């Protein structure tokens, strides 16, 4: 009989190269597992979730140019770039064909299965098409779908397919962020045009000050990710991020200021380590001081007043009307028909001034659910992916950069959602680019196999009580989330 007062000694851990049981992993085996996971094997049909072929990789720079047109509207700043009629639409057709023929059928099926959030976007596109014949102005909805919404859909698809490759992502962001820097410099210059009779800076005819500010907010975290490099490139992209932040001030967009706050909160909350969180806090504090100093010097006192504006219907009054109209017609009024119905009911057309209200009224309650779930599911899986990457950072080169990418894309999503809460941008190119980028980062995660590699061994193991999770032999604890990709495999 054992002495109950005597402590039980723990058996020493097995040395490297030894086996600790039929289901245990040695240190070397775990290293081999993680090394193999770093280069994900192609799936059936030759489709790789993490890399693109030569043809699609050659589209990365072209995609950056296309996004500069379709999202940033750079051709409205330089009229010479608009010399070809409907050039963004023509580029959308070319890129759509390249993506379509460059991706095998097995690849589309893999995207559908590996990243479930993409299904919500597919539902939104279907609702945009199906609600047109049943809307209050069918011809207007169809015209908007064919010539405007279709470009945003191509933005989303091309972003998911091409930018899942991290090298292609960097190439596209170089072009896109260079164009963003040009626009930021223009916004800060004395040559910038203003909106109407105000002193708020706008860009061209399609981007009012709020639209321009939303784009700048979404691009700031992406510039920060590009700045996490060695040498002079880091300084260059840091300057680009600072310019994008400061360029928000001339737009005097209060929603964008709140969007920058959402970016700041996300960066602080998801700082990968203490020193990085400290750097973020110092940088954010410096940016806040610079923003309000520039606002005070330039007379942009509007940024210090967050009360509802008094020009006609206030935003909150419009939102309340939209919520009521959803109950009247829960199947939707049709794409781009919120202003039409508002004019019927109130005598003058007004935008929804809220992306969620816009989608809910035009696509119906099901569309609103799909829109919310797309953001929620993408963010939830990015958080899980970031936690898993952090658990590998001490033993897998590149894992910390993957964690940083997930965090910064989450920051871009947060800024887009908060800014879009005050704008009708549910189908805009910038919104669907950020949504597509989140899905692309999920799809191209190189350590997905490491997240699911223990599933077969666990099926034969005893049941695990709720809240308890197995530890791998390498010393890190798998995050308490469902595996990314196929469940139960």
PDB file of N, CA, C and O in Angstrom, residues 204-250:
ATOM      1  N   UNK A 204     -12.084  63.566 -57.045  1.00  0.00           N
ATOM      2  CA  UNK A 204     -12.869  63.306 -58.237  1.00  0.00           C
ATOM      3  C   UNK A 204     -14.356  63.472 -57.993  1.00  0.00           C
ATOM      4  O   UNK A 204     -14.805  64.231 -57.131  1.00  0.00           O
ATOM      5  N   UNK A 205     -15.152  62.714 -58.761  1.00  0.00           N
ATOM      6  CA  UNK A 205     -16.603  62.847 -58.689  1.00  0.00           C
ATOM      7  C   UNK A 205     -17.269  61.708 -57.920  1.00  0.00           C
ATOM      8  O   UNK A 205     -18.429  61.805 -57.544  1.00  0.00           O
ATOM      9  N   UNK A 206     -16.536  60.617 -57.714  1.00  0.00           N
ATOM     10  CA  UNK A 206     -17.169  59.452 -57.086  1.00  0.00           C
ATOM     11  C   UNK A 206     -16.761  59.238 -55.635  1.00  0.00           C
ATOM     12  O   UNK A 206     -17.380  58.438 -54.946  1.00  0.00           O
ATOM     13  N   UNK A 207     -15.745  59.930 -55.165  1.00  0.00           N
ATOM     14  CA  UNK A 207     -15.300  59.772 -53.781  1.00  0.00           C
ATOM     15  C   UNK A 207     -15.466  61.098 -53.053  1.00  0.00           C
ATOM     16  O   UNK A 207     -14.684  62.039 -53.244  1.00  0.00           O
ATOM     17  N   UNK A 208     -16.505  61.184 -52.230  1.00  0.00           N
ATOM     18  CA  UNK A 208     -16.646  62.385 -51.415  1.00  0.00           C
ATOM     19  C   UNK A 208     -15.662  62.299 -50.251  1.00  0.00           C
ATOM     20  O   UNK A 208     -14.934  61.307 -50.113  1.00  0.00           O
ATOM     21  N   UNK A 209     -15.577  63.311 -49.396  1.00  0.00           N
ATOM     22  CA  UNK A 209     -14.579  63.277 -48.310  1.00  0.00           C
ATOM     23  C   UNK A 209     -14.676  62.041 -47.422  1.00  0.00           C
ATOM     24  O   UNK A 209     -13.649  61.475 -47.022  1.00  0.00           O
ATOM     25  N   UNK A 210     -15.889  61.598 -47.104  1.00  0.00           N
ATOM     26  CA  UNK A 210     -16.038  60.430 -46.245  1.00  0.00           C
ATOM     27  C   UNK A 210     -15.568  59.153 -46.931  1.00  0.00           C
ATOM     28  O   UNK A 210     -14.940  58.294 -46.316  1.00  0.00           O
ATOM     29  N   UNK A 211     -15.878  59.017 -48.222  1.00  0.00           N
ATOM     30  CA  UNK A 211     -15.434  57.841 -48.975  1.00  0.00           C
ATOM     31  C   UNK A 211     -13.907  57.785 -49.045  1.00  0.00           C
ATOM     32  O   UNK A 211     -13.300  56.727 -48.860  1.00  0.00           O
ATOM     33  N   UNK A 212     -13.305  58.927 -49.339  1.00  0.00           N
ATOM     34  CA  UNK A 212     -11.850  58.990 -49.402  1.00  0.00           C
ATOM     35  C   UNK A 212     -11.230  58.639 -48.058  1.00  0.00           C
ATOM     36  O   UNK A 212     -10.241  57.884 -47.988  1.00  0.00           O
ATOM     37  N   UNK A 213     -11.799  59.145 -46.985  1.00  0.00           N
ATOM     38  CA  UNK A 213     -11.260  58.869 -45.652  1.00  0.00           C
ATOM     39  C   UNK A 213     -11.362  57.393 -45.311  1.00  0.00           C
ATOM     40  O   UNK A 213     -10.459  56.821 -44.680  1.00  0.00           O
ATOM     41  N   UNK A 214     -12.448  56.740 -45.708  1.00  0.00           N
ATOM     42  CA  UNK A 214     -12.615  55.311 -45.429  1.00  0.00           C
ATOM     43  C   UNK A 214     -11.507  54.496 -46.083  1.00  0.00           C
ATOM     44  O   UNK A 214     -10.971  53.559 -45.488  1.00  0.00           O
ATOM     45  N   UNK A 215     -11.151  54.851 -47.302  1.00  0.00           N
ATOM     46  CA  UNK A 215     -10.071  54.147 -47.998  1.00  0.00           C
ATOM     47  C   UNK A 215      -8.751  54.322 -47.262  1.00  0.00           C
ATOM     48  O   UNK A 215      -7.986  53.366 -47.076  1.00  0.00           O
ATOM     49  N   UNK A 216      -8.473  55.536 -46.836  1.00  0.00           N
ATOM     50  CA  UNK A 216      -7.218  55.802 -46.130  1.00  0.00           C
ATOM     51  C   UNK A 216      -7.139  55.007 -44.824  1.00  0.00           C
ATOM     52  O   UNK A 216      -6.087  54.457 -44.481  1.00  0.00           O
ATOM     53  N   UNK A 217      -8.258  54.923 -44.103  1.00  0.00           N
ATOM     54  CA  UNK A 217      -8.272  54.170 -42.842  1.00  0.00           C
ATOM     55  C   UNK A 217      -7.969  52.703 -43.093  1.00  0.00           C
ATOM     56  O   UNK A 217      -7.176  52.075 -42.366  1.00  0.00           O
ATOM     57  N   UNK A 218      -8.572  52.121 -44.118  1.00  0.00           N
ATOM     58  CA  UNK A 218      -8.366  50.696 -44.400  1.00  0.00           C
ATOM     59  C   UNK A 218      -6.936  50.396 -44.808  1.00  0.00           C
ATOM     60  O   UNK A 218      -6.433  49.287 -44.566  1.00  0.00           O
ATOM     61  N   UNK A 219      -6.255  51.344 -45.416  1.00  0.00           N
ATOM     62  CA  UNK A 219      -4.906  51.102 -45.935  1.00  0.00           C
ATOM     63  C   UNK A 219      -3.816  51.256 -44.877  1.00  0.00           C
ATOM     64  O   UNK A 219      -2.710  50.738 -45.040  1.00  0.00           O
ATOM     65  N   UNK A 220      -4.114  51.955 -43.796  1.00  0.00           N
ATOM     66  CA  UNK A 220      -3.078  52.196 -42.774  1.00  0.00           C
ATOM     67  C   UNK A 220      -2.499  50.897 -42.216  1.00  0.00           C
ATOM     68  O   UNK A 220      -1.267  50.721 -42.190  1.00  0.00           O
ATOM     69  N   UNK A 221      -3.309  49.923 -41.746  1.00  0.00           N
ATOM     70  CA  UNK A 221      -2.716  48.685 -41.209  1.00  0.00           C
ATOM     71  C   UNK A 221      -1.926  47.894 -42.255  1.00  0.00           C
ATOM     72  O   UNK A 221      -0.937  47.236 -41.915  1.00  0.00           O
ATOM     73  N   UNK A 222      -2.342  47.960 -43.519  1.00  0.00           N
ATOM     74  CA  UNK A 222      -1.625  47.226 -44.565  1.00  0.00           C
ATOM     75  C   UNK A 222      -0.246  47.842 -44.805  1.00  0.00           C
ATOM     76  O   UNK A 222       0.728  47.118 -45.051  1.00  0.00           O
ATOM     77  N   UNK A 223      -0.162  49.158 -44.711  1.00  0.00           N
ATOM     78  CA  UNK A 223       1.145  49.812 -44.817  1.00  0.00           C
ATOM     79  C   UNK A 223       2.030  49.445 -43.628  1.00  0.00           C
ATOM     80  O   UNK A 223       3.250  49.273 -43.776  1.00  0.00           O
ATOM     81  N   UNK A 224       1.434  49.304 -42.457  1.00  0.00           N
ATOM     82  CA  UNK A 224       2.204  48.890 -41.274  1.00  0.00           C
ATOM     83  C   UNK A 224       2.755  47.484 -41.471  1.00  0.00           C
ATOM     84  O   UNK A 224       3.908  47.194 -41.105  1.00  0.00           O
ATOM     85  N   UNK A 225       1.951  46.587 -42.067  1.00  0.00           N
ATOM     86  CA  UNK A 225       2.452  45.236 -42.321  1.00  0.00           C
ATOM     87  C   UNK A 225       3.620  45.259 -43.304  1.00  0.00           C
ATOM     88  O   UNK A 225       4.629  44.574 -43.103  1.00  0.00           O
ATOM     89  N   UNK A 226       3.519  46.054 -44.337  1.00  0.00           N
ATOM     90  CA  UNK A 226       4.624  46.165 -45.293  1.00  0.00           C
ATOM     91  C   UNK A 226       5.859  46.788 -44.644  1.00  0.00           C
ATOM     92  O   UNK A 226       6.992  46.540 -45.076  1.00  0.00           O
ATOM     93  N   UNK A 227       5.643  47.603 -43.597  1.00  0.00           N
ATOM     94  CA  UNK A 227       6.769  48.257 -42.919  1.00  0.00           C
ATOM     95  C   UNK A 227       7.550  47.300 -42.030  1.00  0.00           C
ATOM     96  O   UNK A 227       8.641  47.648 -41.556  1.00  0.00           O
ATOM     97  N   UNK A 228       7.021  46.103 -41.786  1.00  0.00           N
ATOM     98  CA  UNK A 228       7.714  45.147 -40.921  1.00  0.00           C
ATOM     99  C   UNK A 228       8.769  44.382 -41.713  1.00  0.00           C
ATOM    100  O   UNK A 228       8.770  43.163 -41.791  1.00  0.00           O
ATOM    101  N   UNK A 229       9.656  45.121 -42.301  1.00  0.00           N
ATOM    102  CA  UNK A 229      10.736  44.558 -43.107  1.00  0.00           C
ATOM    103  C   UNK A 229      12.037  45.225 -42.711  1.00  0.00           C
ATOM    104  O   UNK A 229      12.051  46.220 -41.997  1.00  0.00           O
ATOM    105  N   UNK A 230      13.108  44.708 -43.214  1.00  0.00           N
ATOM    106  CA  UNK A 230      14.417  45.244 -42.857  1.00  0.00           C
ATOM    107  C   UNK A 230      14.850  46.301 -43.872  1.00  0.00           C
ATOM    108  O   UNK A 230      14.440  46.279 -45.030  1.00  0.00           O
ATOM    109  N   UNK A 231      15.708  47.204 -43.418  1.00  0.00           N
ATOM    110  CA  UNK A 231      16.296  48.175 -44.319  1.00  0.00           C
ATOM    111  C   UNK A 231      15.407  49.379 -44.571  1.00  0.00           C
ATOM    112  O   UNK A 231      14.459  49.676 -43.841  1.00  0.00           O
ATOM    113  N   UNK A 232      15.730  50.079 -45.661  1.00  0.00           N
ATOM    114  CA  UNK A 232      15.035  51.308 -45.998  1.00  0.00           C
ATOM    115  C   UNK A 232      13.586  51.108 -46.356  1.00  0.00           C
ATOM    116  O   UNK A 232      12.781  52.044 -46.234  1.00  0.00           O
ATOM    117  N   UNK A 233      13.222  49.914 -46.819  1.00  0.00           N
ATOM    118  CA  UNK A 233      11.829  49.681 -47.169  1.00  0.00           C
ATOM    119  C   UNK A 233      10.913  49.867 -45.962  1.00  0.00           C
ATOM    120  O   UNK A 233       9.792  50.362 -46.092  1.00  0.00           O
ATOM    121  N   UNK A 234      11.392  49.488 -44.789  1.00  0.00           N
ATOM    122  CA  UNK A 234      10.590  49.641 -43.587  1.00  0.00           C
ATOM    123  C   UNK A 234      10.274  51.110 -43.332  1.00  0.00           C
ATOM    124  O   UNK A 234       9.130  51.474 -43.038  1.00  0.00           O
ATOM    125  N   UNK A 235      11.269  51.956 -43.466  1.00  0.00           N
ATOM    126  CA  UNK A 235      11.064  53.394 -43.258  1.00  0.00           C
ATOM    127  C   UNK A 235      10.095  53.954 -44.290  1.00  0.00           C
ATOM    128  O   UNK A 235       9.208  54.758 -43.966  1.00  0.00           O
ATOM    129  N   UNK A 236      10.243  53.511 -45.529  1.00  0.00           N
ATOM    130  CA  UNK A 236       9.373  54.015 -46.584  1.00  0.00           C
ATOM    131  C   UNK A 236       7.908  53.694 -46.346  1.00  0.00           C
ATOM    132  O   UNK A 236       7.039  54.564 -46.479  1.00  0.00           O
ATOM    133  N   UNK A 237       7.622  52.455 -45.961  1.00  0.00           N
ATOM    134  CA  UNK A 237       6.231  52.079 -45.723  1.00  0.00           C
ATOM    135  C   UNK A 237       5.695  52.684 -44.431  1.00  0.00           C
ATOM    136  O   UNK A 237       4.498  52.951 -44.313  1.00  0.00           O
ATOM    137  N   UNK A 238       6.570  52.921 -43.452  1.00  0.00           N
ATOM    138  CA  UNK A 238       6.137  53.615 -42.238  1.00  0.00           C
ATOM    139  C   UNK A 238       5.695  55.040 -42.566  1.00  0.00           C
ATOM    140  O   UNK A 238       4.672  55.518 -42.063  1.00  0.00           O
ATOM    141  N   UNK A 239       6.455  55.699 -43.426  1.00  0.00           N
ATOM    142  CA  UNK A 239       6.084  57.052 -43.856  1.00  0.00           C
ATOM    143  C   UNK A 239       4.747  57.019 -44.591  1.00  0.00           C
ATOM    144  O   UNK A 239       3.893  57.897 -44.416  1.00  0.00           O
ATOM    145  N   UNK A 240       4.545  55.978 -45.416  1.00  0.00           N
ATOM    146  CA  UNK A 240       3.275  55.851 -46.138  1.00  0.00           C
ATOM    147  C   UNK A 240       2.106  55.714 -45.166  1.00  0.00           C
ATOM    148  O   UNK A 240       1.039  56.304 -45.377  1.00  0.00           O
ATOM    149  N   UNK A 241       2.292  54.928 -44.092  1.00  0.00           N
ATOM    150  CA  UNK A 241       1.234  54.770 -43.098  1.00  0.00           C
ATOM    151  C   UNK A 241       0.941  56.094 -42.393  1.00  0.00           C
ATOM    152  O   UNK A 241      -0.227  56.452 -42.176  1.00  0.00           O
ATOM    153  N   UNK A 242       1.986  56.835 -42.050  1.00  0.00           N
ATOM    154  CA  UNK A 242       1.807  58.129 -41.367  1.00  0.00           C
ATOM    155  C   UNK A 242       1.073  59.112 -42.271  1.00  0.00           C
ATOM    156  O   UNK A 242       0.158  59.830 -41.839  1.00  0.00           O
ATOM    157  N   UNK A 243       1.443  59.154 -43.552  1.00  0.00           N
ATOM    158  CA  UNK A 243       0.790  60.063 -44.487  1.00  0.00           C
ATOM    159  C   UNK A 243      -0.689  59.720 -44.650  1.00  0.00           C
ATOM    160  O   UNK A 243      -1.545  60.611 -44.728  1.00  0.00           O
ATOM    161  N   UNK A 244      -0.999  58.428 -44.685  1.00  0.00           N
ATOM    162  CA  UNK A 244      -2.397  58.020 -44.804  1.00  0.00           C
ATOM    163  C   UNK A 244      -3.204  58.461 -43.588  1.00  0.00           C
ATOM    164  O   UNK A 244      -4.357  58.891 -43.717  1.00  0.00           O
ATOM    165  N   UNK A 245      -2.604  58.373 -42.404  1.00  0.00           N
ATOM    166  CA  UNK A 245      -3.296  58.815 -41.189  1.00  0.00           C
ATOM    167  C   UNK A 245      -3.530  60.324 -41.228  1.00  0.00           C
ATOM    168  O   UNK A 245      -4.647  60.810 -40.975  1.00  0.00           O
ATOM    169  N   UNK A 246      -2.499  61.072 -41.560  1.00  0.00           N
ATOM    170  CA  UNK A 246      -2.625  62.538 -41.572  1.00  0.00           C
ATOM    171  C   UNK A 246      -3.573  63.013 -42.668  1.00  0.00           C
ATOM    172  O   UNK A 246      -4.233  64.049 -42.519  1.00  0.00           O
ATOM    173  N   UNK A 247      -3.646  62.267 -43.767  1.00  0.00           N
ATOM    174  CA  UNK A 247      -4.504  62.680 -44.885  1.00  0.00           C
ATOM    175  C   UNK A 247      -5.986  62.581 -44.534  1.00  0.00           C
ATOM    176  O   UNK A 247      -6.826  63.127 -45.262  1.00  0.00           O
ATOM    177  N   UNK A 248      -6.319  61.892 -43.446  1.00  0.00           N
ATOM    178  CA  UNK A 248      -7.716  61.837 -43.013  1.00  0.00           C
ATOM    179  C   UNK A 248      -8.185  63.208 -42.538  1.00  0.00           C
ATOM    180  O   UNK A 248      -9.366  63.559 -42.683  1.00  0.00           O
ATOM    181  N   UNK A 249      -7.277  64.015 -42.005  1.00  0.00           N
ATOM    182  CA  UNK A 249      -7.666  65.295 -41.410  1.00  0.00           C
ATOM    183  C   UNK A 249      -8.309  66.229 -42.434  1.00  0.00           C
ATOM    184  O   UNK A 249      -9.385  66.785 -42.164  1.00  0.00           O
ATOM    185  N   UNK A 250      -7.736  66.455 -43.624  1.00  0.00           N
ATOM    186  CA  UNK A 250      -8.385  67.375 -44.574  1.00  0.00           C
ATOM    187  C   UNK A 250      -9.769  66.911 -45.028  1.00  0.00           C
ATOM    188  O   UNK A 250     -10.571  67.735 -45.484  1.00  0.00           O
TER     189      UNK A 250
END
